[in-house]
Coordinates of C-alpha atoms and ligand atoms in Angstrom, one line a residue:
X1 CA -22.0 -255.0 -60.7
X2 CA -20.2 -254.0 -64.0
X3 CA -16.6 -255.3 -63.9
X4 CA -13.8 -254.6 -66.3
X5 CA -10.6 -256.8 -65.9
X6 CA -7.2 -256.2 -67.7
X7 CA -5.7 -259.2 -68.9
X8 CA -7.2 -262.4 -71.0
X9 CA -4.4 -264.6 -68.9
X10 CA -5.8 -267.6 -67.1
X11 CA -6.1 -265.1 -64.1
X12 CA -8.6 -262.6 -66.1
X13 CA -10.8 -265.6 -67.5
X14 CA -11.1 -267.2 -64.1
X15 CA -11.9 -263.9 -62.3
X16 CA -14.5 -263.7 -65.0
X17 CA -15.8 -267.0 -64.9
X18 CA -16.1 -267.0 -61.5
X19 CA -17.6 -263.4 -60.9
X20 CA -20.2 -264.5 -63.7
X21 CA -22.0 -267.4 -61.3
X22 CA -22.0 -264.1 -59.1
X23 CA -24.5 -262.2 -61.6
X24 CA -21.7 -259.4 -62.3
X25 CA -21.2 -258.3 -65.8
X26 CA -17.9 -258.8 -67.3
X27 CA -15.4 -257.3 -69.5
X28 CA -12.2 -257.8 -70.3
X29 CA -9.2 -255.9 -72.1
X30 CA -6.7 -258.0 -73.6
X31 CA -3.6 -256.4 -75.6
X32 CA -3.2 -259.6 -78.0
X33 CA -5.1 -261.1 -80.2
X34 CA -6.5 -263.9 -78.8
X35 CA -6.4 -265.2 -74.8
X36 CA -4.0 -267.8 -73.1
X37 CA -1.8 -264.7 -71.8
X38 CA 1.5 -266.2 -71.1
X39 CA -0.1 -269.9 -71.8
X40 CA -1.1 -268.5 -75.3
X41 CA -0.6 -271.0 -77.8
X42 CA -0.9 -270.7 -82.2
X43 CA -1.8 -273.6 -84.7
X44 CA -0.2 -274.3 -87.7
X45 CA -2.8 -274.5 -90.7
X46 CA -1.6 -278.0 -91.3
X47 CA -2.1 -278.8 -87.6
X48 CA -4.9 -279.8 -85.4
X49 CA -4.2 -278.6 -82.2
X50 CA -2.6 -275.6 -81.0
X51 CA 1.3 -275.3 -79.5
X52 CA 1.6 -273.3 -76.5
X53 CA 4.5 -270.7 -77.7
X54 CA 6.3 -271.5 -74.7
X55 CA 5.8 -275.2 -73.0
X56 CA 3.0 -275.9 -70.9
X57 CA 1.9 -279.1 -69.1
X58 CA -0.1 -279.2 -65.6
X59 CA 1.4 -281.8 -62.9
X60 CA -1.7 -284.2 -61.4
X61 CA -2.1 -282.4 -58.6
X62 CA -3.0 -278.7 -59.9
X63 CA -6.1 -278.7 -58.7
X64 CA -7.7 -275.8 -59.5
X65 CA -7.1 -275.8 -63.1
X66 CA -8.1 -279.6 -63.3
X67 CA -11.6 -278.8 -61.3
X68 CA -12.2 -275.7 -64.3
X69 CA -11.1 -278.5 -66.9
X70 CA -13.9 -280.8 -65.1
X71 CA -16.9 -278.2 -65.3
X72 CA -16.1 -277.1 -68.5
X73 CA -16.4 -281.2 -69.8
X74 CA -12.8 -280.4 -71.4
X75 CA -11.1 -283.6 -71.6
X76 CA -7.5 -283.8 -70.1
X77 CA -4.8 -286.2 -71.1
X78 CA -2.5 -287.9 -68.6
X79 CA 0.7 -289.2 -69.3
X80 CA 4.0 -289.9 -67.3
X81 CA 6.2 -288.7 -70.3
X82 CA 10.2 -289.1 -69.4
X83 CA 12.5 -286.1 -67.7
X84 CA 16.2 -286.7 -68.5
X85 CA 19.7 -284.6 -67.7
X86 CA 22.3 -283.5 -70.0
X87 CA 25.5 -284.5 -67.8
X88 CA 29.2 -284.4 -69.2
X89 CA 27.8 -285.5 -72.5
X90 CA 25.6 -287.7 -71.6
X91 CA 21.7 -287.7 -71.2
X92 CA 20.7 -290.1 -68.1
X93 CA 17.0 -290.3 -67.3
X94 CA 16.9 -288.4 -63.9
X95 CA 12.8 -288.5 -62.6
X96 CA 12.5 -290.8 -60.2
X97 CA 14.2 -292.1 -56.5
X98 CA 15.2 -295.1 -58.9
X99 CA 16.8 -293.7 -61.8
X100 CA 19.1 -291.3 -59.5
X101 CA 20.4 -294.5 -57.3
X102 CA 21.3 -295.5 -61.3
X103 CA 22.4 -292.1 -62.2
X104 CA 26.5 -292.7 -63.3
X105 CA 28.0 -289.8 -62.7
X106 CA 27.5 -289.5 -59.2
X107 CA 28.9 -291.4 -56.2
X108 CA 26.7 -293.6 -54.4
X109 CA 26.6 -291.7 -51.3
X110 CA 26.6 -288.5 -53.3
X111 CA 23.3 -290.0 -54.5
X112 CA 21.9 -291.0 -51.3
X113 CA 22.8 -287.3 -50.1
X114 CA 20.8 -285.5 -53.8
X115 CA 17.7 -288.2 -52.5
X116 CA 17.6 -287.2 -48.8
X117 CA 18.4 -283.6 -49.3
X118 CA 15.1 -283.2 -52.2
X119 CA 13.2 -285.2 -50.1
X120 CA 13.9 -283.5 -47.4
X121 CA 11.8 -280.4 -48.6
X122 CA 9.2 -282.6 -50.9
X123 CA 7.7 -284.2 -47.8
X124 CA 8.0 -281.1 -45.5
X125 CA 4.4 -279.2 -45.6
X126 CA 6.4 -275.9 -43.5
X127 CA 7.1 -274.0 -46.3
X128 CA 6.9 -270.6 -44.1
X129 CA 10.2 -271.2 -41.8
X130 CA 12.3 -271.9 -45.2
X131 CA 12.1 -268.3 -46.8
X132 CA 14.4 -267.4 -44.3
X133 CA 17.0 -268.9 -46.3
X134 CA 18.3 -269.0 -49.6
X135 CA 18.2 -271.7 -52.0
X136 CA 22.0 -272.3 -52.9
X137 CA 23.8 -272.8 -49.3
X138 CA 21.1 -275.1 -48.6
X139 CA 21.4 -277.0 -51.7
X140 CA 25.4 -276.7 -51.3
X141 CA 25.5 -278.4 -47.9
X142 CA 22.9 -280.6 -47.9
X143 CA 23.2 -282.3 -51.5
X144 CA 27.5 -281.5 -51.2
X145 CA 29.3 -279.5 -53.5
X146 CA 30.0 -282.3 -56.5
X147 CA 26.6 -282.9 -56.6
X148 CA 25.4 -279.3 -56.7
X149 CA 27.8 -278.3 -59.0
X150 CA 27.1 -281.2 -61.5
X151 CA 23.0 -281.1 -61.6
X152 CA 21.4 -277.5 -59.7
X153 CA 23.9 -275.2 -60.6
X154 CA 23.8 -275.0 -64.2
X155 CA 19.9 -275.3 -64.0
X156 CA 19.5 -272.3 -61.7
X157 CA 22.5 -270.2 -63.2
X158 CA 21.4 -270.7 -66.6
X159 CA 17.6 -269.8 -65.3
X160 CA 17.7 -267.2 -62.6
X161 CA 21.4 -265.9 -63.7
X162 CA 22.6 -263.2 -62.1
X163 CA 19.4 -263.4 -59.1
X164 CA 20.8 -267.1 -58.6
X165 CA 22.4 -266.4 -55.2
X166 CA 19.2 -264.1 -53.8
X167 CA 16.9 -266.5 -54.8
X168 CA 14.6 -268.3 -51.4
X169 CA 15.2 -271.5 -50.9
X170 CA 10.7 -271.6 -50.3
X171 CA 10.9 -271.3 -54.4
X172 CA 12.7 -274.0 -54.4
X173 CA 10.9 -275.8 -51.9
X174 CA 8.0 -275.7 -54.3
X175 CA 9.2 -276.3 -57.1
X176 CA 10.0 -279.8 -55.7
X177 CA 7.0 -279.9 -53.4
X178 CA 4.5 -280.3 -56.3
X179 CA 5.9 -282.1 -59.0
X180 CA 4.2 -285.1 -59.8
X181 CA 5.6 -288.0 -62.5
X182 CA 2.3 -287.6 -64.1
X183 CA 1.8 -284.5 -66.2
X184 CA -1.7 -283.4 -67.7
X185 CA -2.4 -281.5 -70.6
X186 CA -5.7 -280.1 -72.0
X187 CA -7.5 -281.6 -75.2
X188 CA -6.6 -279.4 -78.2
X189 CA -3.5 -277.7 -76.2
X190 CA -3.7 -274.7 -73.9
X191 CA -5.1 -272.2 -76.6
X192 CA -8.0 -274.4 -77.0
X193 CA -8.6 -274.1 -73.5
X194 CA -8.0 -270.7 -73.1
X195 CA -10.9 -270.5 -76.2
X196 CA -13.5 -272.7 -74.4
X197 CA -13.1 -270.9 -71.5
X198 CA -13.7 -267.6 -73.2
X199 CA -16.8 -269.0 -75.1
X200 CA -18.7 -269.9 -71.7
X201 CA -17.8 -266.0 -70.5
X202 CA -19.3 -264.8 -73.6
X203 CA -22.6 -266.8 -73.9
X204 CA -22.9 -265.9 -70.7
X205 CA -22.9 -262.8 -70.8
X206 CA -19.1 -261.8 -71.0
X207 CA -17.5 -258.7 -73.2
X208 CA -13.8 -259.6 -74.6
X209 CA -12.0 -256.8 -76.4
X210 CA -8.6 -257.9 -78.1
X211 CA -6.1 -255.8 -79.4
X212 CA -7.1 -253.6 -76.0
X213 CA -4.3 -251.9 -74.7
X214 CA -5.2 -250.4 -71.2
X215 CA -2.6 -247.3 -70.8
X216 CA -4.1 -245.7 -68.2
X217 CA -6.2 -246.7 -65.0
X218 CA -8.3 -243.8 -62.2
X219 CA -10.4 -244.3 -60.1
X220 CA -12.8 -241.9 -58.7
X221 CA -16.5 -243.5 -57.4
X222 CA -16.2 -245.1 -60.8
X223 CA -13.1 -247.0 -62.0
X224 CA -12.0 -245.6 -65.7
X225 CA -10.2 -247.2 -68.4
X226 CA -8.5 -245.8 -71.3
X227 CA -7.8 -248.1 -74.0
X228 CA -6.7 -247.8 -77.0
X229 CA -7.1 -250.0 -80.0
X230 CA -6.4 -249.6 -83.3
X231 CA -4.9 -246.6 -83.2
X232 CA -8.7 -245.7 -81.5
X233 CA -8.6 -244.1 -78.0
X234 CA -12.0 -244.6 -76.0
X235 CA -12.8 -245.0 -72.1
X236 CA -14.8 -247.4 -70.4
X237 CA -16.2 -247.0 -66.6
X238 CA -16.9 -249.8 -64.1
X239 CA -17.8 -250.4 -60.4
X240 CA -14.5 -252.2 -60.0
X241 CA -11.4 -253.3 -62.5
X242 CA -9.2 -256.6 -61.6
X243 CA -5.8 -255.8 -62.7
X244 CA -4.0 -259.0 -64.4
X245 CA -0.7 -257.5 -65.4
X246 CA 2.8 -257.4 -64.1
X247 CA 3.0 -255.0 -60.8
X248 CA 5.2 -252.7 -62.6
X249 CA 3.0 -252.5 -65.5
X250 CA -0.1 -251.7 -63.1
X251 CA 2.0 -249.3 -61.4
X252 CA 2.5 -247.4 -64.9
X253 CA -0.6 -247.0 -65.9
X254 CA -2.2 -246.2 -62.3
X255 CA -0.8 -242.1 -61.9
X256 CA -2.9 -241.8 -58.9
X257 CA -0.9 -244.4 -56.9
X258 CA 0.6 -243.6 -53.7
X259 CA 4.2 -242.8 -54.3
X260 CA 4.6 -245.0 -51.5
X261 CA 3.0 -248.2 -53.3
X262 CA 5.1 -247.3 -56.4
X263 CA 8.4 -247.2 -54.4
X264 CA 7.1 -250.6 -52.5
X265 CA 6.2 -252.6 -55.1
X266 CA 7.2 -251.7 -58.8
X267 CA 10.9 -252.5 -57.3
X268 CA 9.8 -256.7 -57.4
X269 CA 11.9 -258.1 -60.2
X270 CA 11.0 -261.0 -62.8
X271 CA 13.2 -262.1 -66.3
X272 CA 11.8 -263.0 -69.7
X273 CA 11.5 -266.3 -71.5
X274 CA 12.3 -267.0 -75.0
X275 CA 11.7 -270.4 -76.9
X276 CA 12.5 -271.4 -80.2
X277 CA 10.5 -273.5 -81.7
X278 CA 11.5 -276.0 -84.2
X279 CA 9.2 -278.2 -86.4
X280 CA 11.2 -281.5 -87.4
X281 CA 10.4 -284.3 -90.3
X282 CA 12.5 -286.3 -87.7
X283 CA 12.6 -287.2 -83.7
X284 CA 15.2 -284.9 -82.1
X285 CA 15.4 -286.9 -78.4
X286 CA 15.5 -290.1 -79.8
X287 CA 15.2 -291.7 -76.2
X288 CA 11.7 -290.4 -76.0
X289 CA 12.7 -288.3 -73.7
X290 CA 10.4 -285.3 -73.3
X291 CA 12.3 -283.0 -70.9
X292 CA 15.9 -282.6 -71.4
X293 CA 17.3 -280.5 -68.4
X294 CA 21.3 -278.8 -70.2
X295 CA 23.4 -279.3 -67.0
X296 CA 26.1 -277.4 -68.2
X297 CA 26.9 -274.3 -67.2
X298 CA 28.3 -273.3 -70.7
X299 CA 25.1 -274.4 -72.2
X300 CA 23.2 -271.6 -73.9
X301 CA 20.2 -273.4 -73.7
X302 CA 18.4 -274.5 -70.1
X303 CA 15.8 -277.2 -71.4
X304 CA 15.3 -278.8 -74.7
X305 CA 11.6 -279.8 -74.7
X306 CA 10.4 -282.2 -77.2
X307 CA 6.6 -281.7 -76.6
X308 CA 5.5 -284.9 -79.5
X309 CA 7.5 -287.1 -77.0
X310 CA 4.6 -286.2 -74.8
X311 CA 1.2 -285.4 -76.9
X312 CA 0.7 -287.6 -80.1
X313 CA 2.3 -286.2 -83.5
X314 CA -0.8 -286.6 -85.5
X315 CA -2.4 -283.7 -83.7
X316 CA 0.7 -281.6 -85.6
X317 CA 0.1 -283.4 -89.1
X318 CA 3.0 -285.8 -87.7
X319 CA 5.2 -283.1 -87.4
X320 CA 7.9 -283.3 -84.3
X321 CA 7.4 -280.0 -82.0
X322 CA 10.8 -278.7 -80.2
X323 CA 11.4 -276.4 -77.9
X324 CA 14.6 -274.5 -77.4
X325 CA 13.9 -272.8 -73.8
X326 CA 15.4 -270.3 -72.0
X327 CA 14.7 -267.4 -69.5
X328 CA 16.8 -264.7 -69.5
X329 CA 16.9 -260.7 -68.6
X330 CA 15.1 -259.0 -71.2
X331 CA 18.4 -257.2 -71.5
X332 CA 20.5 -260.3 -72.7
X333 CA 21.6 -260.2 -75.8
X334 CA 19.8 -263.9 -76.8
X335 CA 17.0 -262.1 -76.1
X336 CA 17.6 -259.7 -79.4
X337 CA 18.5 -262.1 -81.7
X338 CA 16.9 -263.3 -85.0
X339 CA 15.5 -266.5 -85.3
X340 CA 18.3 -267.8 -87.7
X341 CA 20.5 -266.0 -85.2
X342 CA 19.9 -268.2 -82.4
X343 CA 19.7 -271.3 -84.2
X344 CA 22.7 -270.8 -85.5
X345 CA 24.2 -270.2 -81.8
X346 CA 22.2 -273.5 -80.7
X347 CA 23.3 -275.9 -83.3
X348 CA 26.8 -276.8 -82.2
X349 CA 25.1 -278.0 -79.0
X350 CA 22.0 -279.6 -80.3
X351 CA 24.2 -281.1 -82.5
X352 CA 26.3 -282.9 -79.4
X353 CA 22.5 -284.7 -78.8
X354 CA 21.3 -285.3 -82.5
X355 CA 24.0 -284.4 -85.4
X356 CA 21.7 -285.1 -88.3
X357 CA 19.0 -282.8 -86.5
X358 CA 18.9 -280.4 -89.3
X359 CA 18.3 -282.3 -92.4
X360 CA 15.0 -282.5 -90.8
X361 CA 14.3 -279.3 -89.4
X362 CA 11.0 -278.1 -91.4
X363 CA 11.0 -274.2 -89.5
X364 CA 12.4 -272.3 -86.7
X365 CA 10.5 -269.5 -85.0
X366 CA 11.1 -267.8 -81.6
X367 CA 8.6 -266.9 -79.3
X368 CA 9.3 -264.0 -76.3
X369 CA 7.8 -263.4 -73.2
X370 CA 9.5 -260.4 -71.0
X371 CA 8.0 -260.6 -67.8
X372 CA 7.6 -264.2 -67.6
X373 CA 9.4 -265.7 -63.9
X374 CA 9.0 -263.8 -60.7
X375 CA 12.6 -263.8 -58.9
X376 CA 11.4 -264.6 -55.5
X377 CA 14.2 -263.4 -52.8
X378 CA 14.0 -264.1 -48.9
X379 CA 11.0 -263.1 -46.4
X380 CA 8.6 -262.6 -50.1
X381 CA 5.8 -262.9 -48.0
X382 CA 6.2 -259.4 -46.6
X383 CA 6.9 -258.1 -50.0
X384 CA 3.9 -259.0 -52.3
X385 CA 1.7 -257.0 -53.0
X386 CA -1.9 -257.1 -51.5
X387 CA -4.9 -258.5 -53.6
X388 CA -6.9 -254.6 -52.6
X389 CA -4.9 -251.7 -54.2
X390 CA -4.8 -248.1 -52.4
X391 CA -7.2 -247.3 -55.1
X392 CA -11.0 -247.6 -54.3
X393 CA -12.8 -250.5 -56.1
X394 CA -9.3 -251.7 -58.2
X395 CA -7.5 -255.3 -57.5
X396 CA -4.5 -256.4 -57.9
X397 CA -4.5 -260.0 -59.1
X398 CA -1.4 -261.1 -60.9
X399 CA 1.4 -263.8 -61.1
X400 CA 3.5 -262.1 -58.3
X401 CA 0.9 -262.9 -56.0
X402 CA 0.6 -266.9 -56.4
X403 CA 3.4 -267.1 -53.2
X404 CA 4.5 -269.6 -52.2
X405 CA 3.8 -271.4 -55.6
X406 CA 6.0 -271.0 -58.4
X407 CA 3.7 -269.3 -61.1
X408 CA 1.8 -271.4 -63.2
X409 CA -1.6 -271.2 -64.8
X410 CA -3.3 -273.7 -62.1
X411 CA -2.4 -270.9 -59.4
X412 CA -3.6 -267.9 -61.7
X413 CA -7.1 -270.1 -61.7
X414 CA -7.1 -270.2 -58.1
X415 CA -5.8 -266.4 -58.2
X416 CA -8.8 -265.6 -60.4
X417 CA -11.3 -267.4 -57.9
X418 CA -10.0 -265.7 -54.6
X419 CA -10.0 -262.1 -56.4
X420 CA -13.7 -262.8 -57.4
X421 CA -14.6 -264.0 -53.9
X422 CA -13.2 -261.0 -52.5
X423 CA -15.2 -259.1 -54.8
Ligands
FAD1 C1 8.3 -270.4 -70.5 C2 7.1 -270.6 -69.6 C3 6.8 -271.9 -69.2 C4 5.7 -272.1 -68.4 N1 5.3 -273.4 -68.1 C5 4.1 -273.6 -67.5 C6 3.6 -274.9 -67.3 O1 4.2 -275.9 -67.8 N2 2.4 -275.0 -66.7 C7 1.7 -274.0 -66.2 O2 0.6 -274.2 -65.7 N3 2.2 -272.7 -66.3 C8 3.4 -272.5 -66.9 N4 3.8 -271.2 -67.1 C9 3.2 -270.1 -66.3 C10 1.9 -269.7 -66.8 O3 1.9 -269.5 -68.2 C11 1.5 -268.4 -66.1 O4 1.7 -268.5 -64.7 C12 0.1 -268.0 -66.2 O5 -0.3 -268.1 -67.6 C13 -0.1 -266.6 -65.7 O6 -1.4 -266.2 -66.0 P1 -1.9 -264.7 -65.7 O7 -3.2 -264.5 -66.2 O8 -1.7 -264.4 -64.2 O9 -0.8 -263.7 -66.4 P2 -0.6 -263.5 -67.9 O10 -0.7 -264.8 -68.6 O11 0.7 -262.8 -68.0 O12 -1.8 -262.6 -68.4 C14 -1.8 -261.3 -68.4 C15 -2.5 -260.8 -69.6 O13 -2.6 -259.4 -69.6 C16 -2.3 -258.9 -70.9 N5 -1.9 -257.4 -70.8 C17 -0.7 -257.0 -70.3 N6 -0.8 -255.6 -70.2 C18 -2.0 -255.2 -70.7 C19 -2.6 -254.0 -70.9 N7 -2.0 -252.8 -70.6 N8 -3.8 -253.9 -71.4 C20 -4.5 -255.1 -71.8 N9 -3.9 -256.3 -71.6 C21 -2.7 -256.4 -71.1 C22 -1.2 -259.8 -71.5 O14 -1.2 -259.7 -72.9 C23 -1.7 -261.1 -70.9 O15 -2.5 -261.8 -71.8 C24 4.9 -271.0 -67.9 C25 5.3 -269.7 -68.3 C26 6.4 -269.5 -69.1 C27 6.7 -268.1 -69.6

């Protein structure tokens, strides 16, 4: 069969890879330049790797993604790299049972509470019966208020904002359920990846098209694509199309969807991500830290994420890699602002961690992402949308869909192999 898929995201190049060992021609339409979709990376001339524009690691268990990794002979790196929290001014390694019986700022039966209530739901497999609930009572009552107040609830108000209180307590549950100490992270970075992948599609057989924007999708006995590159409009017809892209998005360039799908569907919400990335001369965590978690609820950044404290700074001509992360509504006004802008609205903070940070600071460039985290409310499983659209021969296979995993590109894999099987 001839099959076009929208979307050179980890989902598109599985579904490709995977409907290739199948015998089915492939083609794909991706609106960038190059593939990696949300994992996309860039490289620095001076660099020998490439950065993921927003940070990406896998944890040891991702199976899926480690299992493509393994076919393709792409080596992986793993490393337990160091998770810390900024508390009252403070950064305390938090990552382990251990280091939160040592954790300061906590009493030591508010810290037996924290370890009981997180273990609680990272050794209980019944994910199901916990979408009933949302996330923050549980956490509340369980953890206790101090607790919650002093570590979650700056982390989830400064991610999920406003959709804090709606937010299921099953996304949390996973969120905890597969973190592993050990992190992995692909030879090269994720572009690389993303680039070795599409180089087996295509000497096998595979078509990419970049700069491909799909704007609109029919479907009659043939599934038509309208695409248009380069100021070029053409149209392409297939036996069947996977669809990659945010729900909304397929629902906007889909006009003969039932208005009933539309209403259904298009209404599932997710907020944008934004890094800044900052290339130093000089260490910024000084404690090696990789992951620094901001709890403070005034904090305008959520994570401070020095990625050479986790891969080795000769692969960046020794240069220090930082990012500034955040996720936000697409409508926040962080989300508008220049690059010197936002530095300048970070620096009093990053400041409070490294106060010579910016005799070192070589460049600063943002990076934005609008549809980036699926807000996952109660009861999601009767809300996402099916894998087989109303429209004959069209799938639906995007990162709305991984439920109950948080997104992540491991889960796009596995998306990308259950869409082909379906096939
Ligand atoms: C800040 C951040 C941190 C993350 N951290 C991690 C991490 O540590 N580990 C991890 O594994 N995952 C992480 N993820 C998640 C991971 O990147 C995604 O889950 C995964 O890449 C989703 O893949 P996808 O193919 O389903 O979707 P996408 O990557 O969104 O791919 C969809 C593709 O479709 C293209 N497209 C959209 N519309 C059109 C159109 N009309 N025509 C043609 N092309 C179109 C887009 O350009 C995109 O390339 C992170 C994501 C973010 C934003």
């Amino acid at each position: 069969m001839k099959i076009g898929i929208i979307g050179a995201g980890f989902t598109g190049l599985s579904a490709a890879f995977n409907l290739q060992k199948e015998g089915h021609s492939v083609t794909i339409f991706e609106k960038d330049s190059k593939p990696g979709g949300l994992a996309i990376g860039y490289k620095e001339t001076s660099w020998d790797w490439t950065l993921e524009e927003h940070y990406h690691h896998w944890f040891t268990n991702d199976k899926s993604v480690l299992t493509l990794a393994k076919e393709l002979s792409h080596p992986v790196i793993i490393k337990r790299p160091k998770t810390s929290s900024y508390v009252d001014g403070g950064i305390y390694q938090l990552d382990s049972p251990m280091s939160l019986l040592h954790f300061p700022k906590l009493t030591i039966i508010e810290r037996f509470r924290t370890g009981i209530s997180i273990g609680l739901l990272r050794y209980n497999p019944f994910w199901k019966i916990l979408e009933n609930f949302t996330a923050e009572p549980y956490l509340k009552k369980s953890m206790g208020e101090r607790s919650y107040k002093k570590i979650w609830e700056p982390l989830m108000t400064n991610k999920l904002g406003r959709y804090t209180k709606i937010v299921s307590l099953a996304w949390f549950w996973a969120r905890v359920y597969k973190r592993t100490p050990k992190l992995a992270y692909p030879e090269g970075g994720f572009l690389n990846f993303a680039r070795h992948l599409e180089e087996t599609i295509v000497k096998n057989g595979g078509t990419f098209h970049y700069n491909s924007n799909v704007s609109k999708l029919t479907s009659d006995n043939k599934v038509e694509l309208i695409i248009n590159s380069k100021s070029k409009i053409t149209n392409q017809k297939f036996d069947k199309v996977i669809v990659t892209i945010p729900t909304f998005a397929f629902t906007k360039i889909s006009p003969q969807l039932p208005k009933t799908y539309v209403k259904k569907y298009s209404s599932l919400i997710g907020i944008g991500a934004m890094n800044l990335v900052l290339r130093l001369k000089a260490p910024f965590l000084t404690d090696g830290t990789y992951w620094l978690n901001m709890c403070d609820t005034k904090s305008p950044i959520l994570a401070i994420v020095e990625h050479t404290n986790f891969m080795n700074k000769k692969n960046y001509n020794n240069e220090h890699l930082l990012y500034i992360g955040n996720y936000m509504e697409t409508s926040d006004p962080r989300f508008s602002m220049t690059d010197d802008q936002l530095l300048k609205l970070y620096d009093p903070w990053l400041k409070k961690i490294n106060p010579n940070y910016q005799s070192s600071v070589i460049s600063h460039q943002s990076f934005h992402a609008p549809f980036a985290q699926p807000i996952i409310p109660k009861n999601y499983s009767s809300k996402l949308p099916p894998l087989k659209t109303p429209l004959k021969n069209v799938y639906l296979a995007n990162i709305q869909q991984v439920y109950p995993w948080d997104r992540g590109t491991n889960y796009a894999v596995e998306l990308g192999e259950k869409v082909s099987k379906l096939i």
